[in-house]
Amino acid sequence: MKKTRIDRERLVLALAAPVLAIVAAFVVTSLVLLATGKEPFEAFTVMAQYGFQPSQQVAIINKATPYYLAAIAVALGFRMRLFNIGVDGQYRLGAFFGATVGGAFSLPGIIQIPVIVLTAMLVGAVWAAIAGVLKVTRGVSEVITTIMLNSIAGSVIGYFLQPGRLGVLHKEANQVTTRDLPASAHFFAVSDGANGDIGGFVFVAALVGVAYWFVLNRTRFGFDLRAVGRCEPAAQASGVSVRRMVVTSMLLSGALAGLIGMPTLLQESYQYSTDFPTGIGFTGIAIALLGRNNPVGIAVGALLWGFLDISGQQLEFENYDQEIVGVIQGVIVLCVVLAYEVVRRYGLRRQRQQVGEELARSAAPSSDKQEVAS
Amino acid sequence: VTTRTNSGVAAPPAGPVAGGGHGGRGSARITLPVALLLIAAGLIAISFVRVVSGAGDLTSSGQIGGAIAAGVPIALAGLGGLWSERSGVTNIGLEGMMIVGTFFGGWAGWQWGPWAGVVAGVAGGALFGLIHAVATVTFGVDQIISGVAVNILAAGATAYLAKRWFTSGEAAAKGGNPKQSPPIDDIQSWTVPGLSGWLQGIERHHWFLVSDAAGILGGIVTDLSVLTVLSVIFFVATFLVLWKTAFGLRLRSCGENPVAAESLGVNVYRYKYLAVVVSGALAGFGGAFMAVGVHIYSQGQTGGRGFIGLAAMIFGNWRPGGLAFGAGLFGYCDSLQLRGGGPTVHALLLLAALLIAALAAWRAYRKSYLAAGVGGVFAVLLALWYVTTDTMPPEVVQATPYIITLVVLAVSAQRLRMPKAGGIPYRKGQGT
């Protein structure tokens, strides 16, 4: 009976942090809106009304799919305290070369699509591995190398995405893109009638989430990975090769990052151009923090981000500024990291108190006896 | 406390990187004469390359002036990182603090003049430094996570405020829009009278060595911004404060061993707070420098320079001298790119080949034949690349500073020594 009480307490504590953060974000955003001469509650009403329309919910799911994949890629590194800031460069490079390879030939989709996806994952993994190898062989912090690699990835794409190299000039859009993917490479979608199509990649994302959970929590590799994240010297002492773990998880994180561009490439754009979305890697960092590296938490975070992005668009039509969404998101991230720390400390203190009380209770009778005896 | 800390106190503020590039051994302690010799040798190598390749822009005063304009913000961000990291707080949030600096620089700058912009930029940066300090010091949040959060918040908040403040009334009439501030007035800049013209005269003759020195000096004394002078003062002041005063020793002891510092009566929290706020203020100053320098705030203006400043600081081994060298390198490459420096970067290939060949020769002299062989092959490959091509694609120019940083970090990271307690959250009284 005692155990269930503690479990419930743990659940409440786990939920307390994100709820606290979102409430704080509401308060801060309201203050910002008020300070800049805007009525806050109407803005939230507009966003809620727009975001909960069925057609917008389809848009939110589609928007959240790449966010989810990005956050999972980041979270994998976070679990062993490896900061892969370079997810952004990895997915852009992966999507670019995936699009290039996919545009070069035409085979049935059952072959075409896996080839594209695997190319993107491979490129992402190789790009991430540079940082991993530099970390274990030369001791360079992965934070700095991945930031540098992000910029270099941009230059690499800029170099190859030119007519005569790997790009072609699209006449109607007046834009340089990779060759169009053949129709066989178009990913399936689930139609939701008048509300639009839900991209099939959301199922891939869900599978990735399950695989992430399984690998981390039910395999030796996942155990080692979490052990390194918790306490590197202890993991090393128990026979885990930290160097190999660093390189492996960088490879995995990069391969997952390669998936991020796929929903856009295989469901919307069918080619890579300068218009391809950028910055999703950084969004992934925010969402991984929000979801506490937990696959379900990350799903909630990704949907929240998608909701804010989509419903924010409506604000423009109601005489508000869409950019307030950036403020909301920034405040949420900051509050979430603070709230988790506050809750964690509170939990620790409570645990200590409970243990102390129990010890006191079991110690009390014996000390009574001693007093009597003396 | 330990010998490590002592060596950190006594060493001069020059990074071992500069020595490493010229074949120095592990314990590179660069004294003033050695540094001067190295500079002279570097200058000779560069002017040799200029004469051979005909890439006159390598040492032109315009190129050097551009390098200063591009390098100072990076150096200031790095200096901010230095303060923060020396107190034991990793600061990825520099980029965000710099963004805030550009924004408030533009916001106050167009209304009340450039100096108001500088003050507002510094204040804005310091405010975001304070946020980072609250999160990392008081709440003990992971420092990289807090830094990322600060960056996201800074980008979101400035985008919103820019739309609110630059799109209506007088601001809109003067050319403001959601992504830009109205123009900012000029800030004072000096051209040393007489000297500048005389140096430019010498530069035009393209004499070996003499014209190169004149070009570099000319770039420094022509249109020298007051803010650049201020930045140099900040560098010197930082060195003096952190390495020559009891205050600085205490601040650095918080980054090396906070438990020991606290046991000696240092208020670790207070020092960390102060260092991180100063860090934000310096990054904000760097941002304001950029906005005032181009007379406008525009969204995305920093373009990751906060991160590069951090890289320059690591490159410089957490020392002001090495940091300035690293920032100069970045600024030089930035300037090359802005000036369409395809041929110039192409000439740098030859310089790189020469440097690596010299390094290989040194290795061979020290009987390390494998390293010498590898170096020799690289030198030959670079030379071949130089001979068989005429120019560099702009994308390669763009990526050059990042690649150089990667290579330098890969080569020298093991000689770098970060503050021992850097990045580790510290709780008051945890040592007792």
Coordinates of N, CA, C and O in Angstrom, one line a residue, chain A residues 32-33 36-38 81 83 85 134 137-140 143-145 147-149 151-152 155 158-159 162 165 282 285-286 289 316 321-324 326-327 330-331 333-334 337-338 341-342 345, chain B residues 92 131 134-135 138-142 144-146 148-150 152-153 156-157 159-161 163-165 307-308 310-311 314 330 393 395-396 398-399 402-403 405-406 409-411 413-414 427:
Chain A
V32 N 4.0 39.8 -21.5 CA 4.6 40.4 -22.7 C 3.6 41.0 -23.6 O 3.7 42.2 -24.0
L33 N 2.5 40.3 -23.8 CA 1.4 40.9 -24.6 C 0.9 42.2 -24.0 O 0.7 43.2 -24.7
T36 N 3.2 45.1 -24.4 CA 3.3 45.6 -25.8 C 1.9 46.1 -26.3 O 1.7 46.2 -27.5
G37 N 1.0 46.3 -25.3 CA -0.3 46.9 -25.7 C -1.3 45.9 -26.4 O -2.0 46.4 -27.2
K38 N -1.3 44.7 -26.0 CA -2.2 43.7 -26.6 C -3.0 43.0 -25.6 O -2.5 42.8 -24.5
R81 N 24.4 12.0 -22.2 CA 25.0 13.3 -22.0 C 25.9 13.6 -23.2 O 27.0 14.2 -23.0
F83 N 25.9 15.9 -26.5 CA 25.1 17.0 -27.1 C 25.3 17.1 -28.6 O 26.2 17.7 -29.0
I85 N 24.4 18.9 -31.2 CA 23.8 20.2 -31.6 C 23.7 20.1 -33.2 O 23.1 21.0 -33.8
L134 N 36.1 12.6 -33.7 CA 37.0 13.6 -33.2 C 37.0 13.6 -31.7 O 38.0 13.9 -31.0
T137 N 38.9 10.3 -30.4 CA 40.4 10.2 -30.8 C 41.1 11.4 -30.4 O 42.3 11.4 -30.0
R138 N 40.5 12.6 -30.5 CA 41.3 13.8 -30.3 C 40.7 14.6 -29.1 O 41.3 15.7 -28.8
G139 N 39.7 14.2 -28.5 CA 39.2 14.8 -27.3 C 38.6 16.2 -27.5 O 38.6 17.1 -26.7
V140 N 38.0 16.4 -28.7 CA 37.3 17.7 -29.0 C 35.9 17.6 -28.6 O 35.2 16.6 -28.9
V143 N 30.1 19.5 -28.8 CA 29.3 20.7 -28.9 C 29.9 21.6 -30.0 O 29.2 22.1 -30.9
I144 N 31.2 21.8 -29.9 CA 31.8 22.8 -30.9 C 31.9 22.1 -32.2 O 31.5 22.8 -33.3
T145 N 32.3 20.9 -32.3 CA 32.4 20.3 -33.7 C 31.1 20.2 -34.4 O 31.1 20.5 -35.6
I147 N 28.6 22.2 -34.1 CA 28.2 23.5 -34.5 C 29.0 23.9 -35.8 O 28.4 24.4 -36.8
M148 N 30.3 23.6 -35.8 CA 31.1 23.8 -37.0 C 30.5 23.0 -38.2 O 30.4 23.5 -39.3
L149 N 30.2 21.8 -37.9 CA 29.7 20.9 -39.0 C 28.4 21.4 -39.6 O 28.1 21.2 -40.8
S151 N 27.6 24.5 -40.1 CA 27.9 25.5 -41.1 C 28.5 24.9 -42.3 O 28.2 25.3 -43.4
I152 N 29.4 23.9 -42.1 CA 30.1 23.3 -43.2 C 29.0 22.6 -44.1 O 29.1 22.6 -45.3
S155 N 27.5 24.9 -46.5 CA 28.4 25.2 -47.6 C 28.4 24.0 -48.6 O 28.5 24.3 -49.8
G158 N 25.4 24.2 -50.6 CA 25.4 25.3 -51.5 C 26.3 25.1 -52.7 O 26.0 25.5 -53.8
Y159 N 27.4 24.3 -52.5 CA 28.3 24.0 -53.6 C 27.7 23.1 -54.6 O 27.7 23.3 -55.8
Q162 N 23.8 23.4 -57.6 CA 24.0 24.4 -58.6 C 23.8 23.7 -60.0 O 24.2 22.5 -60.1
R165 N 26.1 20.9 -61.5 CA 26.7 20.0 -60.5 C 25.6 18.9 -60.1 O 25.3 18.1 -61.0
F282 N 17.3 22.3 -34.3 CA 17.2 23.1 -33.1 C 15.9 23.0 -32.4 O 15.8 22.9 -31.2
I285 N 15.9 20.0 -30.3 CA 16.6 20.1 -29.0 C 15.6 20.6 -28.0 O 15.4 20.0 -26.9
A286 N 14.8 21.6 -28.4 CA 13.8 22.2 -27.5 C 12.8 21.1 -27.1 O 12.4 21.0 -25.9
L289 N 14.1 18.4 -24.7 CA 14.1 19.0 -23.4 C 12.7 18.9 -22.7 O 12.5 18.5 -21.6
E316 N -2.2 36.4 -37.1 CA -2.0 37.5 -38.1 C -3.3 38.1 -38.6 O -3.4 39.3 -38.8
D321 N 0.5 39.5 -33.6 CA 1.7 39.1 -34.4 C 2.0 37.7 -34.1 O 2.1 37.2 -33.0
Q322 N 2.2 37.0 -35.2 CA 2.5 35.6 -35.2 C 3.8 35.3 -34.4 O 3.9 34.2 -33.8
E323 N 4.7 36.3 -34.4 CA 6.0 36.0 -33.7 C 5.9 35.8 -32.2 O 6.8 35.3 -31.6
I324 N 4.7 36.1 -31.6 CA 4.6 35.8 -30.2 C 4.7 34.4 -29.9 O 5.1 34.0 -28.8
G326 N 7.1 32.5 -31.0 CA 8.5 32.3 -30.7 C 8.7 32.6 -29.2 O 9.5 31.9 -28.5
V327 N 8.1 33.7 -28.7 CA 8.2 34.0 -27.3 C 7.7 32.9 -26.4 O 8.3 32.4 -25.4
G330 N 10.0 29.9 -26.5 CA 11.3 30.1 -25.7 C 11.0 30.1 -24.2 O 11.8 29.5 -23.5
V331 N 9.9 30.7 -23.8 CA 9.6 30.7 -22.3 C 9.3 29.3 -21.9 O 9.7 28.9 -20.8
V333 N 10.5 26.5 -23.0 CA 11.7 25.7 -22.9 C 12.4 26.1 -21.6 O 12.9 25.2 -20.8
L334 N 12.6 27.4 -21.4 CA 13.3 27.8 -20.2 C 12.6 27.4 -18.9 O 13.3 26.9 -18.0
V337 N 13.0 23.6 -18.2 CA 14.3 23.1 -17.6 C 14.3 23.5 -16.1 O 14.8 22.8 -15.3
L338 N 13.8 24.8 -15.9 CA 13.9 25.2 -14.5 C 12.9 24.4 -13.6 O 13.3 23.9 -12.5
E341 N 14.1 20.9 -12.7 CA 15.1 21.0 -11.6 C 14.5 21.2 -10.3 O 14.9 20.6 -9.3
V342 N 13.6 22.2 -10.2 CA 12.9 22.5 -9.0 C 12.2 21.2 -8.4 O 12.3 20.8 -7.3
R345 N 14.5 18.5 -7.2 CA 15.1 18.8 -5.8 C 14.0 18.6 -4.8 O 14.3 18.0 -3.7
Chain B
I92 N 26.8 28.4 -23.8 CA 26.3 28.3 -25.2 C 25.4 29.4 -25.6 O 25.1 29.7 -26.7
I131 N 19.7 35.8 -16.8 CA 18.8 34.6 -16.9 C 19.6 33.3 -16.9 O 19.2 32.4 -16.2
V134 N 20.8 32.7 -13.4 CA 19.8 32.2 -12.5 C 19.5 30.7 -12.7 O 19.5 29.9 -11.8
A135 N 19.4 30.4 -14.0 CA 19.2 29.0 -14.3 C 20.3 28.1 -13.9 O 20.1 27.0 -13.3
T138 N 21.8 29.3 -9.5 CA 20.8 29.2 -8.5 C 20.1 27.8 -8.6 O 19.9 27.1 -7.6
F139 N 19.6 27.5 -9.8 CA 18.8 26.3 -10.0 C 19.7 25.1 -10.4 O 19.2 24.0 -10.4
G140 N 20.9 25.3 -10.8 CA 21.8 24.2 -11.1 C 21.3 23.4 -12.3 O 21.6 22.2 -12.4
V141 N 20.7 24.0 -13.3 CA 20.3 23.4 -14.5 C 21.5 23.1 -15.3 O 22.5 23.8 -15.2
D142 N 21.5 22.0 -16.1 CA 22.6 21.7 -17.0 C 22.9 22.9 -17.8 O 22.0 23.6 -18.4
I144 N 24.6 23.5 -20.7 CA 24.4 23.5 -22.1 C 22.9 23.7 -22.4 O 22.5 24.4 -23.3
I145 N 22.1 22.9 -21.6 CA 20.6 23.0 -21.8 C 20.1 24.4 -21.6 O 19.4 25.0 -22.4
S146 N 20.6 25.0 -20.5 CA 20.1 26.4 -20.2 C 20.6 27.3 -21.4 O 19.8 28.2 -21.8
V148 N 21.1 26.6 -24.5 CA 20.2 26.4 -25.7 C 18.9 27.1 -25.5 O 18.3 27.8 -26.4
A149 N 18.3 27.0 -24.3 CA 17.0 27.7 -24.0 C 17.2 29.2 -24.1 O 16.3 29.8 -24.7
V150 N 18.3 29.7 -23.6 CA 18.5 31.2 -23.7 C 18.5 31.6 -25.2 O 17.9 32.6 -25.6
I152 N 17.0 30.1 -27.8 CA 15.7 30.0 -28.4 C 14.8 31.2 -27.9 O 14.2 31.9 -28.7
L153 N 15.0 31.5 -26.6 CA 14.2 32.7 -26.1 C 14.6 34.0 -26.7 O 13.8 34.8 -27.1
G156 N 13.2 34.2 -30.3 CA 11.8 34.4 -30.3 C 11.4 35.8 -29.8 O 10.6 36.5 -30.5
A157 N 12.0 36.3 -28.7 CA 11.7 37.6 -28.2 C 12.0 38.7 -29.1 O 11.3 39.6 -29.3
A159 N 12.4 38.6 -32.4 CA 11.6 38.6 -33.6 C 10.2 39.3 -33.3 O 9.7 40.1 -34.0
Y160 N 9.7 39.0 -32.1 CA 8.4 39.6 -31.7 C 8.5 41.1 -31.5 O 7.8 41.9 -32.0
L161 N 9.5 41.5 -30.7 CA 9.6 42.9 -30.4 C 10.0 43.7 -31.6 O 9.5 44.8 -31.8
K163 N 8.9 43.1 -34.6 CA 7.6 43.3 -35.3 C 6.8 44.4 -34.6 O 6.1 45.2 -35.3
R164 N 6.8 44.4 -33.3 CA 6.0 45.4 -32.6 C 6.5 46.8 -32.7 O 5.8 47.7 -32.8
W165 N 7.9 46.9 -32.6 CA 8.4 48.2 -32.5 C 8.9 48.8 -33.8 O 9.1 50.0 -33.8
F307 N 28.5 31.4 -31.4 CA 29.1 30.1 -31.4 C 30.6 30.1 -31.8 O 31.4 29.4 -31.2
I308 N 30.8 30.9 -32.8 CA 32.2 31.0 -33.3 C 33.1 31.6 -32.3 O 34.3 31.2 -32.1
L310 N 32.8 31.3 -29.2 CA 33.1 30.2 -28.2 C 34.2 29.3 -28.7 O 35.1 28.9 -28.0
A311 N 34.1 29.0 -30.0 CA 35.1 28.1 -30.7 C 36.4 28.8 -30.6 O 37.5 28.2 -30.3
I314 N 37.9 28.4 -27.2 CA 38.5 27.1 -27.0 C 39.8 27.0 -27.7 O 40.8 26.5 -27.2
F330 N 39.2 34.1 -37.7 CA 37.9 34.0 -38.2 C 37.5 35.3 -39.0 O 36.9 35.3 -40.0
P393 N 35.9 28.1 -55.3 CA 34.5 28.4 -55.3 C 34.1 29.2 -54.0 O 34.7 29.0 -53.0
E395 N 31.8 28.8 -52.0 CA 31.3 28.0 -50.9 C 32.5 27.5 -50.1 O 32.4 27.3 -48.9
V396 N 33.6 27.3 -50.8 CA 34.8 26.8 -50.0 C 35.4 28.0 -49.2 O 35.8 27.8 -48.0
Q398 N 33.5 30.3 -47.9 CA 32.6 30.4 -46.8 C 32.9 29.4 -45.7 O 32.8 29.7 -44.5
A399 N 33.3 28.1 -46.1 CA 33.5 27.1 -45.1 C 34.9 27.1 -44.5 O 35.1 26.4 -43.5
Y402 N 35.5 27.5 -40.7 CA 34.9 26.4 -39.9 C 35.9 25.2 -40.0 O 36.1 24.5 -39.1
I403 N 36.3 25.0 -41.3 CA 37.2 23.8 -41.5 C 38.5 24.0 -40.7 O 39.1 23.1 -40.0
T405 N 39.0 25.7 -38.0 CA 38.7 25.5 -36.6 C 38.7 24.0 -36.3 O 39.3 23.6 -35.3
L406 N 38.0 23.2 -37.1 CA 37.9 21.8 -36.9 C 39.3 21.2 -36.9 O 39.7 20.4 -36.0
L409 N 41.3 22.3 -33.8 CA 40.9 21.7 -32.6 C 41.3 20.2 -32.6 O 41.7 19.7 -31.6
A410 N 41.2 19.6 -33.8 CA 41.6 18.2 -33.9 C 43.1 18.0 -33.6 O 43.5 17.0 -33.0
V411 N 43.9 19.0 -34.1 CA 45.3 18.8 -33.9 C 45.7 19.2 -32.5 O 46.6 18.5 -31.9
A413 N 43.6 19.8 -29.6 CA 42.7 19.7 -28.4 C 43.3 19.1 -27.2 O 43.0 19.5 -26.1
Q414 N 44.3 18.2 -27.4 CA 44.8 17.5 -26.3 C 45.8 18.4 -25.5 O 46.1 18.1 -24.3
R427 N 26.6 23.2 -6.1 CA 25.7 23.5 -5.0 C 26.4 24.1 -3.8 O 27.5 23.5 -3.4

